[in-house]
JSON list of C-alpha atoms in Angstrom, two decimals:
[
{"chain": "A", "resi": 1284, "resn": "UNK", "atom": "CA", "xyz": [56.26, -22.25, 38.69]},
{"chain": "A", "resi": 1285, "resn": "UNK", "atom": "CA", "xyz": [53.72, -20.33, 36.73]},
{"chain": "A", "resi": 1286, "resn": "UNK", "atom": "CA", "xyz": [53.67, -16.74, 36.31]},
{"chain": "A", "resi": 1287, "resn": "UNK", "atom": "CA", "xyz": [51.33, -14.23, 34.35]},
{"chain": "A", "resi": 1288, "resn": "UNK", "atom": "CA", "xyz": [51.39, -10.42, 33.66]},
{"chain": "A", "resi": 1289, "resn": "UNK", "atom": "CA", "xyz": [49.33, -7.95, 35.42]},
{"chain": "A", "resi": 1290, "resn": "UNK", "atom": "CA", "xyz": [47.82, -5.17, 33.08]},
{"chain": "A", "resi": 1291, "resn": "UNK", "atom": "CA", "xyz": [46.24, -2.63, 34.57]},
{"chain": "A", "resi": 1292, "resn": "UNK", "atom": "CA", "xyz": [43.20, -1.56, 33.43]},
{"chain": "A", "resi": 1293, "resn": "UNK", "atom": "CA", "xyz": [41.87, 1.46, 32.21]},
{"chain": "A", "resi": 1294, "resn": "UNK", "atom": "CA", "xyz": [40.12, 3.83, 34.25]},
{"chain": "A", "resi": 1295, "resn": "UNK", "atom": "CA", "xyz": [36.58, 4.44, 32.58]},
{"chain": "A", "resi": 1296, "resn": "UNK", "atom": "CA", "xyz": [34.46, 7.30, 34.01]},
{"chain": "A", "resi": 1297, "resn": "UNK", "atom": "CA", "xyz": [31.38, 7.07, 36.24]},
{"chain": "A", "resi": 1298, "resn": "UNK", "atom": "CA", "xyz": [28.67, 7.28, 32.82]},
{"chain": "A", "resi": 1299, "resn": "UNK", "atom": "CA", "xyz": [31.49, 4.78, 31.08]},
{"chain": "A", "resi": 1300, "resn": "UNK", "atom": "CA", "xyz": [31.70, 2.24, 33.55]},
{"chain": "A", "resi": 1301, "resn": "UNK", "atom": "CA", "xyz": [27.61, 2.13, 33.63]},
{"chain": "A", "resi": 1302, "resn": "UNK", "atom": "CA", "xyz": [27.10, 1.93, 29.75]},
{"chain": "A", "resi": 1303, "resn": "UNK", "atom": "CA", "xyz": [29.60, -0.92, 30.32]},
{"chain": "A", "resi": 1304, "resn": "UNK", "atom": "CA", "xyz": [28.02, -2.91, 33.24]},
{"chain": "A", "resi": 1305, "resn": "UNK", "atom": "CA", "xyz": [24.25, -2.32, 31.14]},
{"chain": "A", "resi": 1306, "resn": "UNK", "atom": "CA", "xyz": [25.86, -3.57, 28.27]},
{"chain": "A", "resi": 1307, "resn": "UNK", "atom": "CA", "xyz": [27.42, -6.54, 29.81]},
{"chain": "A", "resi": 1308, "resn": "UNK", "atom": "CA", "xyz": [24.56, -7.35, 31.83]},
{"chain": "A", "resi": 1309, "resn": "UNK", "atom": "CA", "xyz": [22.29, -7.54, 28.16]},
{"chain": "A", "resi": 1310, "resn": "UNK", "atom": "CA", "xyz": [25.10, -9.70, 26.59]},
{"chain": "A", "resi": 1311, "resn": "UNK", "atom": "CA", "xyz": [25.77, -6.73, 24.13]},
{"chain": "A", "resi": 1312, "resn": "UNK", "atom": "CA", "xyz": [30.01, -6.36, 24.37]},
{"chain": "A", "resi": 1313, "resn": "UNK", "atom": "CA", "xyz": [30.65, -2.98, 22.49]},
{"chain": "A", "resi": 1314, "resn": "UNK", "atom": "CA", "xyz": [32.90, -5.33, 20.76]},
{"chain": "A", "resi": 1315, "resn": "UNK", "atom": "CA", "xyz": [30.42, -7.74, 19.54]},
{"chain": "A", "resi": 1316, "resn": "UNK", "atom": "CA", "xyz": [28.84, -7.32, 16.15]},
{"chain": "A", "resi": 1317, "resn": "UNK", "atom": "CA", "xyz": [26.55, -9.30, 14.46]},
{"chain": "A", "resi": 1318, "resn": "UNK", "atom": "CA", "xyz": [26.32, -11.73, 11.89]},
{"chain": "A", "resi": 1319, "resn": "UNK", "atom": "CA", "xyz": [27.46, -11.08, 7.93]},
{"chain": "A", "resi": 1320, "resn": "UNK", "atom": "CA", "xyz": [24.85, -12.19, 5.59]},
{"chain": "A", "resi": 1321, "resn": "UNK", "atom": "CA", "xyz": [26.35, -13.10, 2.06]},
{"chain": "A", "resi": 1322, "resn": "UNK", "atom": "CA", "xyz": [24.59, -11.56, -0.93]},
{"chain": "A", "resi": 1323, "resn": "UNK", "atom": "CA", "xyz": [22.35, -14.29, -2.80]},
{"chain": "A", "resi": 1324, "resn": "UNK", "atom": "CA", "xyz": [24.20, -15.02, -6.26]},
{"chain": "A", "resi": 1325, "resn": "UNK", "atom": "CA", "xyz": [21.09, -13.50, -8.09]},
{"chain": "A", "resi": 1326, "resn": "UNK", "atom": "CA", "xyz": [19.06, -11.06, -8.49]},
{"chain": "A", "resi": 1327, "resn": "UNK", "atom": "CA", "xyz": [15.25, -12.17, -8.27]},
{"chain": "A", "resi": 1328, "resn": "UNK", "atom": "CA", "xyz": [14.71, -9.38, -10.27]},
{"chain": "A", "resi": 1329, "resn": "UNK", "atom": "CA", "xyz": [15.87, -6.83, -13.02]},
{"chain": "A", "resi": 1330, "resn": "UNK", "atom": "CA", "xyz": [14.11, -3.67, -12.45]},
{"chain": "A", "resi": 1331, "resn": "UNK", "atom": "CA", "xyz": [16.33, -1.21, -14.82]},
{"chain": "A", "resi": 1332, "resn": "UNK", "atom": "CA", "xyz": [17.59, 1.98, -13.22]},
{"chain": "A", "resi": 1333, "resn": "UNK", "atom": "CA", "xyz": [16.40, 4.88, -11.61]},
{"chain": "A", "resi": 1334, "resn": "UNK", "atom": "CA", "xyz": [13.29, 3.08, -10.15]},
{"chain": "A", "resi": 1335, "resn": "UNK", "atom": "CA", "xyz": [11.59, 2.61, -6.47]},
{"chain": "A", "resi": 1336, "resn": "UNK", "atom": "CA", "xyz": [10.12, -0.98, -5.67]},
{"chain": "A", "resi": 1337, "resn": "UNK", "atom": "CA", "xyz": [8.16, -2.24, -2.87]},
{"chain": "A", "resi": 1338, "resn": "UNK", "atom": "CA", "xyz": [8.08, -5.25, -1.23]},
{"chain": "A", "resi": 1339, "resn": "UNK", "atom": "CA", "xyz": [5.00, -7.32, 0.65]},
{"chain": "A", "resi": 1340, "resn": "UNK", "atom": "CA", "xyz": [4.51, -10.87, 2.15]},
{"chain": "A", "resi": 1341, "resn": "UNK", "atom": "CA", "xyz": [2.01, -12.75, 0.71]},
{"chain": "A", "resi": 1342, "resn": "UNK", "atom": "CA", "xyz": [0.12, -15.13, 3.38]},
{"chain": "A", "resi": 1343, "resn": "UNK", "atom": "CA", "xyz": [1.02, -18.83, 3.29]},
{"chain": "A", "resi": 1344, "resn": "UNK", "atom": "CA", "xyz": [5.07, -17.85, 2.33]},
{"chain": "A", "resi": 1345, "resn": "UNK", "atom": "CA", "xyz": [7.01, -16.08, -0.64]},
{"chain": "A", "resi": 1346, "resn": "UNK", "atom": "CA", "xyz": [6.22, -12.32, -1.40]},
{"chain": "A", "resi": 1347, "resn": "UNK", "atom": "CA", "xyz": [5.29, -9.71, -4.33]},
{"chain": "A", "resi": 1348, "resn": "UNK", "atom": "CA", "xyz": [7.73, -7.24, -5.66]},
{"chain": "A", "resi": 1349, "resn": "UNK", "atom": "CA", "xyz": [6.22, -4.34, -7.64]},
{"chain": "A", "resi": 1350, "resn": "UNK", "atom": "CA", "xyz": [7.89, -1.63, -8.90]},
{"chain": "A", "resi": 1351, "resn": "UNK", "atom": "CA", "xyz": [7.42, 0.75, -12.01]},
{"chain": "A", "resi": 1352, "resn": "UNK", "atom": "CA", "xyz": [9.65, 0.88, -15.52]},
{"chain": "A", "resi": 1353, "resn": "UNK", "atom": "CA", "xyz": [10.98, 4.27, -15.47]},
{"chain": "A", "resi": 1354, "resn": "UNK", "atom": "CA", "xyz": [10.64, 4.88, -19.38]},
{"chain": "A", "resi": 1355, "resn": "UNK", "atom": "CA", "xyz": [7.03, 2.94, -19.99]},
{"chain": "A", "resi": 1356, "resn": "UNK", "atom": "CA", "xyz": [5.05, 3.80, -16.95]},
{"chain": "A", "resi": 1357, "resn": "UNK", "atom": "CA", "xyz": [4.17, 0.44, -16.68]},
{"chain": "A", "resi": 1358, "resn": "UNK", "atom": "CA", "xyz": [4.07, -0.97, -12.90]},
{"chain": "A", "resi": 1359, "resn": "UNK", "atom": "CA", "xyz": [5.65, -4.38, -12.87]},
{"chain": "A", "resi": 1360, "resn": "UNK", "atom": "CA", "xyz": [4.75, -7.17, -10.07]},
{"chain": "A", "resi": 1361, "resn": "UNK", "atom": "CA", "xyz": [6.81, -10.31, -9.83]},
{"chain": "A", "resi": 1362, "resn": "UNK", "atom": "CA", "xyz": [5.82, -12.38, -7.43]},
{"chain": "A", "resi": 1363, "resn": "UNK", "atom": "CA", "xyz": [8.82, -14.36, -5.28]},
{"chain": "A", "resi": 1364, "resn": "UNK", "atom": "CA", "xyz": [8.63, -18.14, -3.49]},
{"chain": "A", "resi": 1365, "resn": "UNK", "atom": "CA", "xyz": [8.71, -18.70, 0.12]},
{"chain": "A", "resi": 1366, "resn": "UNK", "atom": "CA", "xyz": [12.92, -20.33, -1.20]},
{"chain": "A", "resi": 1367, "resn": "UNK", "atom": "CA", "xyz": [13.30, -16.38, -2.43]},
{"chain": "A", "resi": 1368, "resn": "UNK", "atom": "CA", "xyz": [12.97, -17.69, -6.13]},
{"chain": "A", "resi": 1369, "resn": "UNK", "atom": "CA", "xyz": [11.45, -15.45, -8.76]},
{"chain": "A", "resi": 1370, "resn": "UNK", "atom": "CA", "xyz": [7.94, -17.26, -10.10]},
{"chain": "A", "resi": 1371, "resn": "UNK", "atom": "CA", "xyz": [8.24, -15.91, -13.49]},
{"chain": "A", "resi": 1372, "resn": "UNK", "atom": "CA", "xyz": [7.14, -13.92, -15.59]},
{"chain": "A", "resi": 1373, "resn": "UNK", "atom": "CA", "xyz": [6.89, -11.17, -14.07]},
{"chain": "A", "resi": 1374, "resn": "UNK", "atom": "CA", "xyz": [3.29, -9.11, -15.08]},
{"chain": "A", "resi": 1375, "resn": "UNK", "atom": "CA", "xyz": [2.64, -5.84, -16.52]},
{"chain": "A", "resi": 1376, "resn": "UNK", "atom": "CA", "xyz": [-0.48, -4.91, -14.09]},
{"chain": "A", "resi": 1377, "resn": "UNK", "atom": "CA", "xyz": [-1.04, -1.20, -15.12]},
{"chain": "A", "resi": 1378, "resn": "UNK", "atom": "CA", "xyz": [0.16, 1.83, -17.19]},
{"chain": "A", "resi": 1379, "resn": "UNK", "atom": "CA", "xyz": [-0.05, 4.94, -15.30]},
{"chain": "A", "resi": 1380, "resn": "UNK", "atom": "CA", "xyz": [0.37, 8.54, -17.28]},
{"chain": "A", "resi": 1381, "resn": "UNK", "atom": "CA", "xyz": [3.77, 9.68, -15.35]},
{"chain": "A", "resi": 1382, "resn": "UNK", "atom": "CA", "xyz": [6.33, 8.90, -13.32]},
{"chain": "A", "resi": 1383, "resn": "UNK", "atom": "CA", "xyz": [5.71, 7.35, -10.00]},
{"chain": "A", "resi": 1384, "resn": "UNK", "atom": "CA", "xyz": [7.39, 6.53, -6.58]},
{"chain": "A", "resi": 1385, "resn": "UNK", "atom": "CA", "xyz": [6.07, 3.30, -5.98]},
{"chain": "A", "resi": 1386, "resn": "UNK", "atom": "CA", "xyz": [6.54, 3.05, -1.95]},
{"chain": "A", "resi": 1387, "resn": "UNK", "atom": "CA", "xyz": [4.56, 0.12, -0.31]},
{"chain": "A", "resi": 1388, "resn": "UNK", "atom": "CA", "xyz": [2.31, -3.01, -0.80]},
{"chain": "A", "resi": 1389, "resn": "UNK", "atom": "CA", "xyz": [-0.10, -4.64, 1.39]},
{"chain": "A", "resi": 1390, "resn": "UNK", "atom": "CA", "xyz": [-0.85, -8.12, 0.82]},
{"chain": "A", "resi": 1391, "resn": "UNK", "atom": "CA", "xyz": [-4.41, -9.34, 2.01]},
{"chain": "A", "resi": 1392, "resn": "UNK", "atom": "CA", "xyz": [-4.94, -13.31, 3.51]},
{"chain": "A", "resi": 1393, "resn": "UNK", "atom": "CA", "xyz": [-6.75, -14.24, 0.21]},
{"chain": "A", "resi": 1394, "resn": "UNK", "atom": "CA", "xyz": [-4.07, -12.68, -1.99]},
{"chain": "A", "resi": 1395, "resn": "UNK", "atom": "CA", "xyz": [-5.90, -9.16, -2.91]},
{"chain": "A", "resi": 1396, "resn": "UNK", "atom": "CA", "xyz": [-2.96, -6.33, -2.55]},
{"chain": "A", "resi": 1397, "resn": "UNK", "atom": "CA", "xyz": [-3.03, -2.96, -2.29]},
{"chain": "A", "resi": 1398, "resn": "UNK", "atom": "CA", "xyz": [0.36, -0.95, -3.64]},
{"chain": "A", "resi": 1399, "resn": "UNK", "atom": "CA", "xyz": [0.98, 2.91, -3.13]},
{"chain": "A", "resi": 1400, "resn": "UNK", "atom": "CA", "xyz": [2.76, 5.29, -4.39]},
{"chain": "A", "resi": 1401, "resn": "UNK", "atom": "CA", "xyz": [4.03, 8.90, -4.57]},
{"chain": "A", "resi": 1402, "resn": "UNK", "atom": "CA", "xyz": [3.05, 11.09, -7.67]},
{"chain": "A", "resi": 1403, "resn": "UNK", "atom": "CA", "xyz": [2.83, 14.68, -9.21]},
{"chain": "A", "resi": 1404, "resn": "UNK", "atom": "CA", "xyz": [-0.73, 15.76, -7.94]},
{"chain": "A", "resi": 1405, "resn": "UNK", "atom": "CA", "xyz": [-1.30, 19.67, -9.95]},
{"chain": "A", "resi": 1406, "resn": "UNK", "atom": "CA", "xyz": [0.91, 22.39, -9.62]},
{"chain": "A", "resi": 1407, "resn": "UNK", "atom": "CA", "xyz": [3.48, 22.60, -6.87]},
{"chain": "A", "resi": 1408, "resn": "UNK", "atom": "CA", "xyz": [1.56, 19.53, -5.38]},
{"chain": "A", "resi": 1409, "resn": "UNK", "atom": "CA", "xyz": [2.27, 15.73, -4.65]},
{"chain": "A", "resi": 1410, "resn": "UNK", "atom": "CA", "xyz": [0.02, 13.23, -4.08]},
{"chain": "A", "resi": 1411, "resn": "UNK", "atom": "CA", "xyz": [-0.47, 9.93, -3.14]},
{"chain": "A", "resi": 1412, "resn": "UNK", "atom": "CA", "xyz": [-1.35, 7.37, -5.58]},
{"chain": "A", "resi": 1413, "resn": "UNK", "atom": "CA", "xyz": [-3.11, 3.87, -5.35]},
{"chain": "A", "resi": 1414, "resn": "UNK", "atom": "CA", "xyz": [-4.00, 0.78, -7.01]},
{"chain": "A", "resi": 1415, "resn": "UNK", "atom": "CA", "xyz": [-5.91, -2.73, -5.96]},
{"chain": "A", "resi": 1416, "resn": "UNK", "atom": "CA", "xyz": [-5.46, -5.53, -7.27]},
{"chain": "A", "resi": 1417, "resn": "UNK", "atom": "CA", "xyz": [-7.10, -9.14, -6.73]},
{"chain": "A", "resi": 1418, "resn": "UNK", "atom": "CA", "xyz": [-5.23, -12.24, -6.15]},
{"chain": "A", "resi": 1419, "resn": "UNK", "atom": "CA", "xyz": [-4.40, -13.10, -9.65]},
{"chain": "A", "resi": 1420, "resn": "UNK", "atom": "CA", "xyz": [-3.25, -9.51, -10.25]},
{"chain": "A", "resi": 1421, "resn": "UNK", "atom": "CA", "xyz": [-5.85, -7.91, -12.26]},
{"chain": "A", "resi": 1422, "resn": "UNK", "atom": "CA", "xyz": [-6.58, -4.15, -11.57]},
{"chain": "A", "resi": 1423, "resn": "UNK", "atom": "CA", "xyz": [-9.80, -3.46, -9.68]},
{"chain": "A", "resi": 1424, "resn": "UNK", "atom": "CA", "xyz": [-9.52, 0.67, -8.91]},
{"chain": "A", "resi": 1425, "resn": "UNK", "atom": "CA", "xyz": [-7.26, 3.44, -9.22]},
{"chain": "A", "resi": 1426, "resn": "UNK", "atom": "CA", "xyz": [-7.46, 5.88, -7.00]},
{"chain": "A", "resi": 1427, "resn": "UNK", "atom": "CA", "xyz": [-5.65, 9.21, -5.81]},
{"chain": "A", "resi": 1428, "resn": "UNK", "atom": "CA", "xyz": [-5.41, 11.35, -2.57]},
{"chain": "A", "resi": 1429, "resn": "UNK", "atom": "CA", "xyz": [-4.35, 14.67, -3.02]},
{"chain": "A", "resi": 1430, "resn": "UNK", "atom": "CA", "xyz": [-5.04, 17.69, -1.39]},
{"chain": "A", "resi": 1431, "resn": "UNK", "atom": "CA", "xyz": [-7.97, 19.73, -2.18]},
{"chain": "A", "resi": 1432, "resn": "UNK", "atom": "CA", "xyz": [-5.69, 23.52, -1.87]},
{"chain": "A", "resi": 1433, "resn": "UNK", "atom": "CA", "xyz": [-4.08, 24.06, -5.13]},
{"chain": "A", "resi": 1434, "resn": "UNK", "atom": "CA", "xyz": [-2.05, 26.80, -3.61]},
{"chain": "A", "resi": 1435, "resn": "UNK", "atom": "CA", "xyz": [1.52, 26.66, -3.30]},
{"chain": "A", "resi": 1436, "resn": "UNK", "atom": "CA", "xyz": [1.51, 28.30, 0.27]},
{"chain": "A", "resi": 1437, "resn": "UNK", "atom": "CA", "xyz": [-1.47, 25.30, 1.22]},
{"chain": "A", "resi": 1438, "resn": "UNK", "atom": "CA", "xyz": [-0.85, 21.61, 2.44]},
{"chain": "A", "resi": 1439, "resn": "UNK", "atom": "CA", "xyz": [1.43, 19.74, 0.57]},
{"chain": "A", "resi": 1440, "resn": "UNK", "atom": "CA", "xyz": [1.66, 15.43, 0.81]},
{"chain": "A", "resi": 1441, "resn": "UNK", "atom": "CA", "xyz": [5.16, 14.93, 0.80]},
{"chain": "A", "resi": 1442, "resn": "UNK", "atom": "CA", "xyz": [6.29, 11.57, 2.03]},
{"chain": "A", "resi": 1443, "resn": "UNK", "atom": "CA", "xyz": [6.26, 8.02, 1.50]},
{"chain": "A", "resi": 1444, "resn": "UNK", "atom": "CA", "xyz": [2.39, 6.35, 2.57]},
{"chain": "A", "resi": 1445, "resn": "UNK", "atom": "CA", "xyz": [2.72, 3.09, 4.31]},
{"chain": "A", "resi": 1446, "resn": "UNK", "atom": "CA", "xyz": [-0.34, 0.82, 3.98]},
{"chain": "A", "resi": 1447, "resn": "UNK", "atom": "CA", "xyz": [-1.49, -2.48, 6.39]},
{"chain": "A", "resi": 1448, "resn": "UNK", "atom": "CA", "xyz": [-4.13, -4.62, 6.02]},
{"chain": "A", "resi": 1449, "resn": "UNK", "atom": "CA", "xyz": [-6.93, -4.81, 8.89]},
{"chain": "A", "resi": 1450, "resn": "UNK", "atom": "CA", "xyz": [-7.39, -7.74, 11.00]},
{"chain": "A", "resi": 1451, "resn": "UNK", "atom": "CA", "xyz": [-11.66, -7.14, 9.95]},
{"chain": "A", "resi": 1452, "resn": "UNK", "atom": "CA", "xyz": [-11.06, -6.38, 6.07]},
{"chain": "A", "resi": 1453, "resn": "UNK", "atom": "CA", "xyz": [-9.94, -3.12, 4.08]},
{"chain": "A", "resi": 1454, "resn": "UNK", "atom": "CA", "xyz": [-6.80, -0.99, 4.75]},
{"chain": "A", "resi": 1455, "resn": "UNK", "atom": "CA", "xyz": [-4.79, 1.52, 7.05]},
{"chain": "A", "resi": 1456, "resn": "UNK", "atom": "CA", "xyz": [-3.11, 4.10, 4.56]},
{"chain": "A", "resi": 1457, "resn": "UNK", "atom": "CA", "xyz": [-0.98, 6.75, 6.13]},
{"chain": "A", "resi": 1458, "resn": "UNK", "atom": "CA", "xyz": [1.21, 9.26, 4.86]},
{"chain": "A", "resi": 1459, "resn": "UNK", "atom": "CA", "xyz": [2.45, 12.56, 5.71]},
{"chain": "A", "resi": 1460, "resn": "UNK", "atom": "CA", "xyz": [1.46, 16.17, 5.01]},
{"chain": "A", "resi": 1461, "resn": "UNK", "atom": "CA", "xyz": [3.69, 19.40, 5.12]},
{"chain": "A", "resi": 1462, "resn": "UNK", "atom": "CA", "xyz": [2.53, 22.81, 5.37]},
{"chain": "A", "resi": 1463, "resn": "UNK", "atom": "CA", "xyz": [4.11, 24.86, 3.61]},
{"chain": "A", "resi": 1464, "resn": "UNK", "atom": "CA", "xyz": [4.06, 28.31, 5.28]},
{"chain": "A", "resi": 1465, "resn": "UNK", "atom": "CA", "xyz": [6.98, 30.02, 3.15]},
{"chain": "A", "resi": 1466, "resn": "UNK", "atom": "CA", "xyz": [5.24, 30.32, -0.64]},
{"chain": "A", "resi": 1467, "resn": "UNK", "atom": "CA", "xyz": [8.38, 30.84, -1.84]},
{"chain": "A", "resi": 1468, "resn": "UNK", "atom": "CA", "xyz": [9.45, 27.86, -0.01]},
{"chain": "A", "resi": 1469, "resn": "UNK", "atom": "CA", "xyz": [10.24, 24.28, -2.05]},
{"chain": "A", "resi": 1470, "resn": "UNK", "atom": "CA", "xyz": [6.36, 22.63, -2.02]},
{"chain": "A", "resi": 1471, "resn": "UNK", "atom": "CA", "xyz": [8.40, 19.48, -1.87]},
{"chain": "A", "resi": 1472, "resn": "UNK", "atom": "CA", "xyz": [9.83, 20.66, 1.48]},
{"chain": "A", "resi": 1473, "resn": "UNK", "atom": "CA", "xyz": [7.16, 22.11, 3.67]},
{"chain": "A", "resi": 1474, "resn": "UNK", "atom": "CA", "xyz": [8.38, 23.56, 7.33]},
{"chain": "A", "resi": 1475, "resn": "UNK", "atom": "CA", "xyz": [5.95, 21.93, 8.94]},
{"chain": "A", "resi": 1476, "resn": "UNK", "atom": "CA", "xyz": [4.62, 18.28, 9.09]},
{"chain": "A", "resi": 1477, "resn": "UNK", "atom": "CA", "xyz": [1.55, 15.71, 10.28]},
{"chain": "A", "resi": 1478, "resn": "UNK", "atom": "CA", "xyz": [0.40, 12.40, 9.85]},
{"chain": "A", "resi": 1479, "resn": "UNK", "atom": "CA", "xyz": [-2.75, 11.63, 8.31]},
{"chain": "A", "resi": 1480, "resn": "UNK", "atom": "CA", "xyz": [-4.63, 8.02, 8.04]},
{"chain": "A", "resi": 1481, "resn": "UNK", "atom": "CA", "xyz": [-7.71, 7.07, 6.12]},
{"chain": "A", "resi": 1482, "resn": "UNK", "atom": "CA", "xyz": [-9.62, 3.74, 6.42]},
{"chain": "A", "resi": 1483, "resn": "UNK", "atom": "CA", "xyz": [-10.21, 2.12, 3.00]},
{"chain": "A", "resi": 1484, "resn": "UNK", "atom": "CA", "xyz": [-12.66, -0.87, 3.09]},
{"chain": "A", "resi": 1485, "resn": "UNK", "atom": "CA", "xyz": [-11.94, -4.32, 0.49]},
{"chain": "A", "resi": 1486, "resn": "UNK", "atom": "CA", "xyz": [-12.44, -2.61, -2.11]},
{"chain": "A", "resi": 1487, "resn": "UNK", "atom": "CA", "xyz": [-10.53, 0.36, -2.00]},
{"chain": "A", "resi": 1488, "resn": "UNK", "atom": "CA", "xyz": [-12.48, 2.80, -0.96]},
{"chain": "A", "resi": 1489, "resn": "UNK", "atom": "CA", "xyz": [-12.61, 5.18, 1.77]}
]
């Protein structure tokens, strides 16, 4: 004759016992977690330390990694196969005159890409730095947005700029601006915050 064990379950509250059923009924057990991904045994890149890198598809597979040598000022693009192996070498593209954040590429459908980044812009200011590229990675403008108010207590650009490409050409660039209402307030941490976005067509330019 078989037998079994009761066990009584817990009693979960009212909110509880919904969370439960919702996540039951999406196939999401609070228990469940999802895969591990192992680390690749590589690196597809040596970057040195200290730096910021960005990272965009290119169409047709693989992607472009770009990122800038702390001690040179040189920005570095290496681009990566569609298997995630490094096509070397990886090119010097440009020698800017400080230190940059480099934050985001944008890779067009015939290979152009656009990368941004963050750099010092004047006193007490940040701004938001830019370079375009063609396909086979020679520079075709630098450019710079930075606010027009040198003063401390003025607008201040303070984050990271993401960049897209449009479906009819050019480029979305968007970053953030903080207003910094206390002068004696860190420029670099404004109270106050908004979004801007400019258009820039093929070639760069807005």
């Amino acid at each position: 004759m078989s037998s079994f064990v009761a066990r009584r379950r817990p009693c979960l509250s009212p909110v509880r016992a919904r969370v439960r059923s919702a996540l039951l009924v999406l196939g999401l057990a609070a228990s469940a977690a999802g895969p591990t991904l192992a680390l690749p045994p590589t690196p597809v890149a040596a970057i040195g330390p200290f730096v910021s890198f960005a990272l965009g598809g290119i169409p047709g597979g693989g992607y472009l990694l770009v990122w800038q040598d702390p001690l040179t000022f040189v920005v570095m693009a290496q681009r990566i196969s569609a298997a995630g192996f490094p096509v070397p070498p990886a090119k010097s593209v440009a020698t800017l005159d400080d230190s940059v954040l480099v934050q985001t590429v944008a890779v067009t459908a015939s290979g152009a890409w656009l990368v941004l980044w963050t750099q010092p812009a004047g006193a007490d200011q940040v701004g938001v730095g830019g370079a375009l590229f063609d396909a086979q990675d020679h520079l075709q403008r630098l450019f710079l947005i930075a606010d027009p108010l040198p003063d401390p207590g003025g607008r201040v650009i303070s984050s990271a700029p993401h960049a897209a490409v449009l479906p009819g050409g050019g480029f979305a660039v968007a970053f953030e601006v903080g207003i910094q209402e206390d002068p004696a307030g860190d420029p670099l941490r404004p109270s106050d915050r908004d979004v801007y976005a400019l258009r820039l067509d093929a070639g760069a330019n807005p």
